[in-house]
C-alpha cells in the first residue's frame, strides 16, 4: 500500500502503471528532478490536490485498496 510519505520517484519506479493517474490529475512533471525526492503529499499540495485523494487513486491503480 502506498502512503503519502513515499516519494513520487519511488512510486513511479515500483508501480509504472501509476503514471496515468499523475497525468490525469495534471501532474505532468514526472521527469522533474524534484520528483525523485518529493513526497506524494508534497507533490499533491504543490499541484493543489488533496494528498489523501491522490494516494487513494494511486492505490486503486495498483489494485491495493
mmCIF file of N, CA, C and O in Angstrom:
data_model
loop_
_atom_site.group_PDB
_atom_site.id
_atom_site.type_symbol
_atom_site.label_atom_id
_atom_site.label_comp_id
_atom_site.label_asym_id
_atom_site.label_seq_id
_atom_site.Cartn_x
_atom_site.Cartn_y
_atom_site.Cartn_z
ATOM 1 N N UNK A 1 0.842 -1.180 0.000
ATOM 2 C CA UNK A 1 0.000 0.000 0.000
ATOM 3 C C UNK A 1 0.888 1.245 0.000
ATOM 4 O O UNK A 1 1.853 1.335 0.743
ATOM 5 N N UNK A 2 0.524 2.187 -0.832
ATOM 6 C CA UNK A 2 1.264 3.441 -0.905
ATOM 7 C C UNK A 2 0.835 4.363 0.227
ATOM 8 O O UNK A 2 -0.304 4.322 0.673
ATOM 9 N N UNK A 3 1.778 5.201 0.658
ATOM 10 C CA UNK A 3 1.483 6.201 1.680
ATOM 11 C C UNK A 3 1.931 7.564 1.165
ATOM 12 O O UNK A 3 2.762 7.653 0.252
ATOM 13 N N UNK A 4 1.412 8.620 1.754
ATOM 14 C CA UNK A 4 1.745 9.966 1.279
ATOM 15 C C UNK A 4 3.183 10.362 1.607
ATOM 16 O O UNK A 4 3.681 11.340 1.075
ATOM 17 N N UNK A 5 3.855 9.577 2.433
ATOM 18 C CA UNK A 5 5.264 9.860 2.740
ATOM 19 C C UNK A 5 6.216 9.330 1.661
ATOM 20 O O UNK A 5 7.376 9.737 1.606
ATOM 21 N N UNK A 6 5.736 8.423 0.822
ATOM 22 C CA UNK A 6 6.582 7.859 -0.238
ATOM 23 C C UNK A 6 6.894 8.938 -1.266
ATOM 24 O O UNK A 6 6.112 9.870 -1.448
ATOM 25 N N UNK A 7 8.028 8.781 -1.937
ATOM 26 C CA UNK A 7 8.378 9.777 -2.959
ATOM 27 C C UNK A 7 7.713 9.422 -4.290
ATOM 28 O O UNK A 7 7.416 8.261 -4.569
ATOM 29 N N UNK A 8 7.521 10.459 -5.093
ATOM 30 C CA UNK A 8 6.952 10.271 -6.424
ATOM 31 C C UNK A 8 7.838 9.320 -7.220
ATOM 32 O O UNK A 8 7.358 8.389 -7.860
ATOM 33 N N UNK A 9 9.145 9.533 -7.157
ATOM 34 C CA UNK A 9 10.085 8.686 -7.890
ATOM 35 C C UNK A 9 10.003 7.234 -7.485
ATOM 36 O O UNK A 9 10.019 6.334 -8.333
ATOM 37 N N UNK A 10 9.897 6.986 -6.196
ATOM 38 C CA UNK A 10 9.791 5.618 -5.678
ATOM 39 C C UNK A 10 8.524 4.936 -6.214
ATOM 40 O O UNK A 10 8.563 3.784 -6.646
ATOM 41 N N UNK A 11 7.426 5.668 -6.201
ATOM 42 C CA UNK A 11 6.161 5.123 -6.686
ATOM 43 C C UNK A 11 6.250 4.809 -8.174
ATOM 44 O O UNK A 11 5.849 3.734 -8.623
ATOM 45 N N UNK A 12 6.801 5.740 -8.943
ATOM 46 C CA UNK A 12 6.895 5.541 -10.394
ATOM 47 C C UNK A 12 7.814 4.375 -10.755
ATOM 48 O O UNK A 12 7.521 3.615 -11.678
ATOM 49 N N UNK A 13 8.909 4.220 -10.034
ATOM 50 C CA UNK A 13 9.824 3.107 -10.306
ATOM 51 C C UNK A 13 9.196 1.762 -9.965
ATOM 52 O O UNK A 13 9.344 0.782 -10.696
ATOM 53 N N UNK A 14 8.499 1.720 -8.855
ATOM 54 C CA UNK A 14 7.923 0.470 -8.384
ATOM 55 C C UNK A 14 6.611 0.127 -9.080
ATOM 56 O O UNK A 14 6.328 -1.041 -9.339
ATOM 57 N N UNK A 15 5.830 1.143 -9.393
ATOM 58 C CA UNK A 15 4.499 0.944 -9.986
ATOM 59 C C UNK A 15 4.320 1.848 -11.206
ATOM 60 O O UNK A 15 3.638 2.880 -11.127
ATOM 61 N N UNK A 16 4.936 1.501 -12.320
ATOM 62 C CA UNK A 16 4.852 2.365 -13.509
ATOM 63 C C UNK A 16 3.420 2.582 -13.992
ATOM 64 O O UNK A 16 3.147 3.567 -14.686
ATOM 65 N N UNK A 17 2.498 1.716 -13.615
ATOM 66 C CA UNK A 17 1.109 1.886 -14.025
ATOM 67 C C UNK A 17 0.455 3.117 -13.387
ATOM 68 O O UNK A 17 -0.636 3.521 -13.782
ATOM 69 N N UNK A 18 1.130 3.739 -12.421
ATOM 70 C CA UNK A 18 0.576 4.931 -11.775
ATOM 71 C C UNK A 18 0.780 6.198 -12.605
ATOM 72 O O UNK A 18 0.180 7.225 -12.299
ATOM 73 N N UNK A 19 1.588 6.130 -13.646
ATOM 74 C CA UNK A 19 1.838 7.309 -14.486
ATOM 75 C C UNK A 19 0.523 7.928 -14.942
ATOM 76 O O UNK A 19 0.354 9.151 -14.901
ATOM 77 N N UNK A 20 -0.414 7.097 -15.363
ATOM 78 C CA UNK A 20 -1.685 7.598 -15.886
ATOM 79 C C UNK A 20 -2.443 8.409 -14.840
ATOM 80 O O UNK A 20 -3.057 9.426 -15.154
ATOM 81 N N UNK A 21 -2.394 7.993 -13.588
ATOM 82 C CA UNK A 21 -3.076 8.732 -12.519
ATOM 83 C C UNK A 21 -2.472 10.125 -12.393
ATOM 84 O O UNK A 21 -3.200 11.125 -12.343
ATOM 85 N N UNK A 22 -1.148 10.200 -12.352
ATOM 86 C CA UNK A 22 -0.499 11.504 -12.245
ATOM 87 C C UNK A 22 -0.888 12.404 -13.419
ATOM 88 O O UNK A 22 -1.218 13.571 -13.234
ATOM 89 N N UNK A 23 -0.851 11.858 -14.626
ATOM 90 C CA UNK A 23 -1.170 12.641 -15.815
ATOM 91 C C UNK A 23 -2.622 13.107 -15.805
ATOM 92 O O UNK A 23 -2.908 14.264 -16.142
ATOM 93 N N UNK A 24 -3.534 12.235 -15.422
ATOM 94 C CA UNK A 24 -4.953 12.604 -15.368
ATOM 95 C C UNK A 24 -5.225 13.718 -14.364
ATOM 96 O O UNK A 24 -6.161 14.495 -14.532
ATOM 97 N N UNK A 25 -4.389 13.808 -13.341
ATOM 98 C CA UNK A 25 -4.551 14.850 -12.327
ATOM 99 C C UNK A 25 -3.792 16.128 -12.678
ATOM 100 O O UNK A 25 -3.740 17.065 -11.887
ATOM 101 N N UNK A 26 -3.184 16.158 -13.862
ATOM 102 C CA UNK A 26 -2.459 17.346 -14.289
ATOM 103 C C UNK A 26 -1.079 17.481 -13.678
ATOM 104 O O UNK A 26 -0.487 18.548 -13.683
ATOM 105 N N UNK A 27 -0.571 16.383 -13.151
ATOM 106 C CA UNK A 27 0.763 16.387 -12.542
ATOM 107 C C UNK A 27 1.749 15.854 -13.585
ATOM 108 O O UNK A 27 2.124 14.695 -13.572
ATOM 109 N N UNK A 28 2.153 16.742 -14.492
ATOM 110 C CA UNK A 28 2.949 16.350 -15.652
ATOM 111 C C UNK A 28 4.456 16.432 -15.436
ATOM 112 O O UNK A 28 5.220 16.193 -16.363
ATOM 113 N N UNK A 29 4.896 16.746 -14.272
ATOM 114 C CA UNK A 29 6.332 16.922 -14.033
ATOM 115 C C UNK A 29 6.979 15.639 -13.520
ATOM 116 O O UNK A 29 7.846 15.666 -12.658
ATOM 117 N N UNK A 30 6.581 14.519 -14.055
ATOM 118 C CA UNK A 30 7.071 13.229 -13.563
ATOM 119 C C UNK A 30 8.561 13.032 -13.782
ATOM 120 O O UNK A 30 9.201 12.305 -13.036
ATOM 121 N N UNK A 31 9.122 13.654 -14.794
ATOM 122 C CA UNK A 31 10.546 13.533 -15.046
ATOM 123 C C UNK A 31 11.354 14.612 -14.351
ATOM 124 O O UNK A 31 12.572 14.676 -14.474
ATOM 125 N N UNK A 32 10.693 15.443 -13.622
ATOM 126 C CA UNK A 32 11.299 16.560 -12.917
ATOM 127 C C UNK A 32 12.290 16.028 -11.864
ATOM 128 O O UNK A 32 11.973 15.069 -11.162
ATOM 129 N N UNK A 33 13.465 16.615 -11.756
ATOM 130 C CA UNK A 33 14.423 16.133 -10.758
ATOM 131 C C UNK A 33 13.864 16.114 -9.333
ATOM 132 O O UNK A 33 14.174 15.225 -8.554
ATOM 133 N N UNK A 34 13.014 17.068 -9.001
ATOM 134 C CA UNK A 34 12.475 17.105 -7.634
ATOM 135 C C UNK A 34 11.522 15.944 -7.372
ATOM 136 O O UNK A 34 11.301 15.570 -6.227
ATOM 137 N N UNK A 35 10.968 15.344 -8.428
ATOM 138 C CA UNK A 35 10.020 14.246 -8.211
ATOM 139 C C UNK A 35 10.690 13.030 -7.588
ATOM 140 O O UNK A 35 10.027 12.221 -6.940
ATOM 141 N N UNK A 36 11.988 12.906 -7.762
ATOM 142 C CA UNK A 36 12.681 11.751 -7.186
ATOM 143 C C UNK A 36 12.759 11.839 -5.665
ATOM 144 O O UNK A 36 12.873 10.829 -5.000
ATOM 145 N N UNK A 37 12.673 13.067 -5.139
ATOM 146 C CA UNK A 37 12.815 13.254 -3.696
ATOM 147 C C UNK A 37 11.551 13.813 -3.043
ATOM 148 O O UNK A 37 11.460 13.835 -1.829
ATOM 149 N N UNK A 38 10.592 14.255 -3.835
ATOM 150 C CA UNK A 38 9.393 14.865 -3.274
ATOM 151 C C UNK A 38 8.382 13.796 -2.861
ATOM 152 O O UNK A 38 8.141 12.843 -3.599
ATOM 153 N N UNK A 39 7.794 13.977 -1.702
ATOM 154 C CA UNK A 39 6.788 13.028 -1.231
ATOM 155 C C UNK A 39 5.510 13.182 -2.044
ATOM 156 O O UNK A 39 5.274 14.225 -2.673
ATOM 157 N N UNK A 40 4.685 12.161 -2.014
ATOM 158 C CA UNK A 40 3.386 12.253 -2.671
ATOM 159 C C UNK A 40 2.576 13.400 -2.070
ATOM 160 O O UNK A 40 1.904 14.132 -2.792
ATOM 161 N N UNK A 41 2.678 13.571 -0.773
ATOM 162 C CA UNK A 41 1.958 14.662 -0.116
ATOM 163 C C UNK A 41 2.444 16.010 -0.634
ATOM 164 O O UNK A 41 1.641 16.882 -0.991
ATOM 165 N N UNK A 42 3.759 16.189 -0.698
ATOM 166 C CA UNK A 42 4.316 17.453 -1.187
ATOM 167 C C UNK A 42 3.937 17.733 -2.630
ATOM 168 O O UNK A 42 3.582 18.856 -2.981
ATOM 169 N N UNK A 43 4.003 16.704 -3.457
ATOM 170 C CA UNK A 43 3.651 16.868 -4.869
ATOM 171 C C UNK A 43 2.173 17.217 -5.008
ATOM 172 O O UNK A 43 1.809 18.087 -5.807
ATOM 173 N N UNK A 44 1.323 16.559 -4.243
ATOM 174 C CA UNK A 44 -0.110 16.840 -4.305
ATOM 175 C C UNK A 44 -0.382 18.287 -3.914
ATOM 176 O O UNK A 44 -1.109 19.007 -4.615
ATOM 177 N N UNK A 45 0.202 18.719 -2.820
ATOM 178 C CA UNK A 45 -0.021 20.084 -2.358
ATOM 179 C C UNK A 45 0.518 21.107 -3.349
ATOM 180 O O UNK A 45 -0.117 22.139 -3.587
ATOM 181 N N UNK A 46 1.665 20.822 -3.950
ATOM 182 C CA UNK A 46 2.242 21.714 -4.953
ATOM 183 C C UNK A 46 1.290 21.908 -6.125
ATOM 184 O O UNK A 46 1.208 22.987 -6.704
ATOM 185 N N UNK A 47 0.555 20.857 -6.449
ATOM 186 C CA UNK A 47 -0.359 20.898 -7.596
ATOM 187 C C UNK A 47 -1.808 21.161 -7.187
ATOM 188 O O UNK A 47 -2.718 20.993 -7.996
ATOM 189 N N UNK A 48 -2.021 21.565 -5.936
ATOM 190 C CA UNK A 48 -3.356 21.908 -5.475
ATOM 191 C C UNK A 48 -4.295 20.724 -5.344
ATOM 192 O O UNK A 48 -5.511 20.861 -5.466
ATOM 193 N N UNK A 49 -3.727 19.556 -5.084
ATOM 194 C CA UNK A 49 -4.517 18.328 -4.947
ATOM 195 C C UNK A 49 -4.548 17.888 -3.488
ATOM 196 O O UNK A 49 -3.649 18.204 -2.711
ATOM 197 N N UNK A 50 -5.553 17.119 -3.141
ATOM 198 C CA UNK A 50 -5.658 16.559 -1.804
ATOM 199 C C UNK A 50 -4.736 15.338 -1.724
ATOM 200 O O UNK A 50 -4.905 14.389 -2.490
ATOM 201 N N UNK A 51 -3.758 15.344 -0.814
ATOM 202 C CA UNK A 51 -2.816 14.221 -0.716
ATOM 203 C C UNK A 51 -3.491 12.872 -0.471
ATOM 204 O O UNK A 51 -3.092 11.862 -1.053
ATOM 205 N N UNK A 52 -4.513 12.845 0.364
ATOM 206 C CA UNK A 52 -5.195 11.581 0.663
ATOM 207 C C UNK A 52 -5.919 11.043 -0.566
ATOM 208 O O UNK A 52 -5.914 9.836 -0.812
ATOM 209 N N UNK A 53 -6.523 11.927 -1.337
ATOM 210 C CA UNK A 53 -7.212 11.504 -2.564
ATOM 211 C C UNK A 53 -6.208 10.981 -3.591
ATOM 212 O O UNK A 53 -6.480 9.996 -4.283
ATOM 213 N N UNK A 54 -5.051 11.641 -3.689
ATOM 214 C CA UNK A 54 -4.012 11.174 -4.605
ATOM 215 C C UNK A 54 -3.585 9.759 -4.238
ATOM 216 O O UNK A 54 -3.532 8.870 -5.088
ATOM 217 N N UNK A 55 -3.295 9.539 -2.967
ATOM 218 C CA UNK A 55 -2.857 8.216 -2.510
ATOM 219 C C UNK A 55 -3.949 7.175 -2.755
ATOM 220 O O UNK A 55 -3.657 6.062 -3.199
ATOM 221 N N UNK A 56 -5.196 7.536 -2.502
ATOM 222 C CA UNK A 56 -6.301 6.604 -2.763
ATOM 223 C C UNK A 56 -6.349 6.212 -4.234
ATOM 224 O O UNK A 56 -6.486 5.033 -4.557
ATOM 225 N N UNK A 57 -6.226 7.194 -5.119
ATOM 226 C CA UNK A 57 -6.274 6.907 -6.556
ATOM 227 C C UNK A 57 -5.078 6.061 -6.992
ATOM 228 O O UNK A 57 -5.224 5.161 -7.813
ATOM 229 N N UNK A 58 -3.912 6.344 -6.440
ATOM 230 C CA UNK A 58 -2.733 5.560 -6.780
ATOM 231 C C UNK A 58 -2.875 4.111 -6.300
ATOM 232 O O UNK A 58 -2.523 3.183 -7.016
ATOM 233 N N UNK A 59 -3.387 3.946 -5.094
ATOM 234 C CA UNK A 59 -3.593 2.596 -4.562
ATOM 235 C C UNK A 59 -4.596 1.817 -5.408
ATOM 236 O O UNK A 59 -4.424 0.623 -5.638
ATOM 237 N N UNK A 60 -5.613 2.495 -5.891
ATOM 238 C CA UNK A 60 -6.575 1.829 -6.783
ATOM 239 C C UNK A 60 -5.887 1.400 -8.085
ATOM 240 O O UNK A 60 -6.169 0.344 -8.621
ATOM 241 N N UNK A 61 -4.981 2.242 -8.568
ATOM 242 C CA UNK A 61 -4.271 1.934 -9.825
ATOM 243 C C UNK A 61 -3.378 0.699 -9.682
ATOM 244 O O UNK A 61 -3.165 -0.021 -10.645
ATOM 245 N N UNK A 62 -2.891 0.468 -8.469
ATOM 246 C CA UNK A 62 -2.050 -0.726 -8.265
ATOM 247 C C UNK A 62 -2.867 -1.854 -7.636
ATOM 248 O O UNK A 62 -2.310 -2.872 -7.232
ATOM 249 N N UNK A 63 -4.155 -1.647 -7.526
ATOM 250 C CA UNK A 63 -5.099 -2.665 -7.032
ATOM 251 C C UNK A 63 -4.920 -3.001 -5.563
ATOM 252 O O UNK A 63 -5.142 -4.119 -5.144
ATOM 253 N N UNK A 64 -4.505 -2.018 -4.768
ATOM 254 C CA UNK A 64 -4.387 -2.188 -3.330
ATOM 255 C C UNK A 64 -5.356 -1.200 -2.703
ATOM 256 O O UNK A 64 -5.160 0.002 -2.805
ATOM 257 N N UNK A 65 -6.410 -1.691 -2.110
ATOM 258 C CA UNK A 65 -7.415 -0.792 -1.528
ATOM 259 C C UNK A 65 -7.567 -1.071 -0.052
ATOM 260 O O UNK A 65 -7.333 -2.114 0.432
#
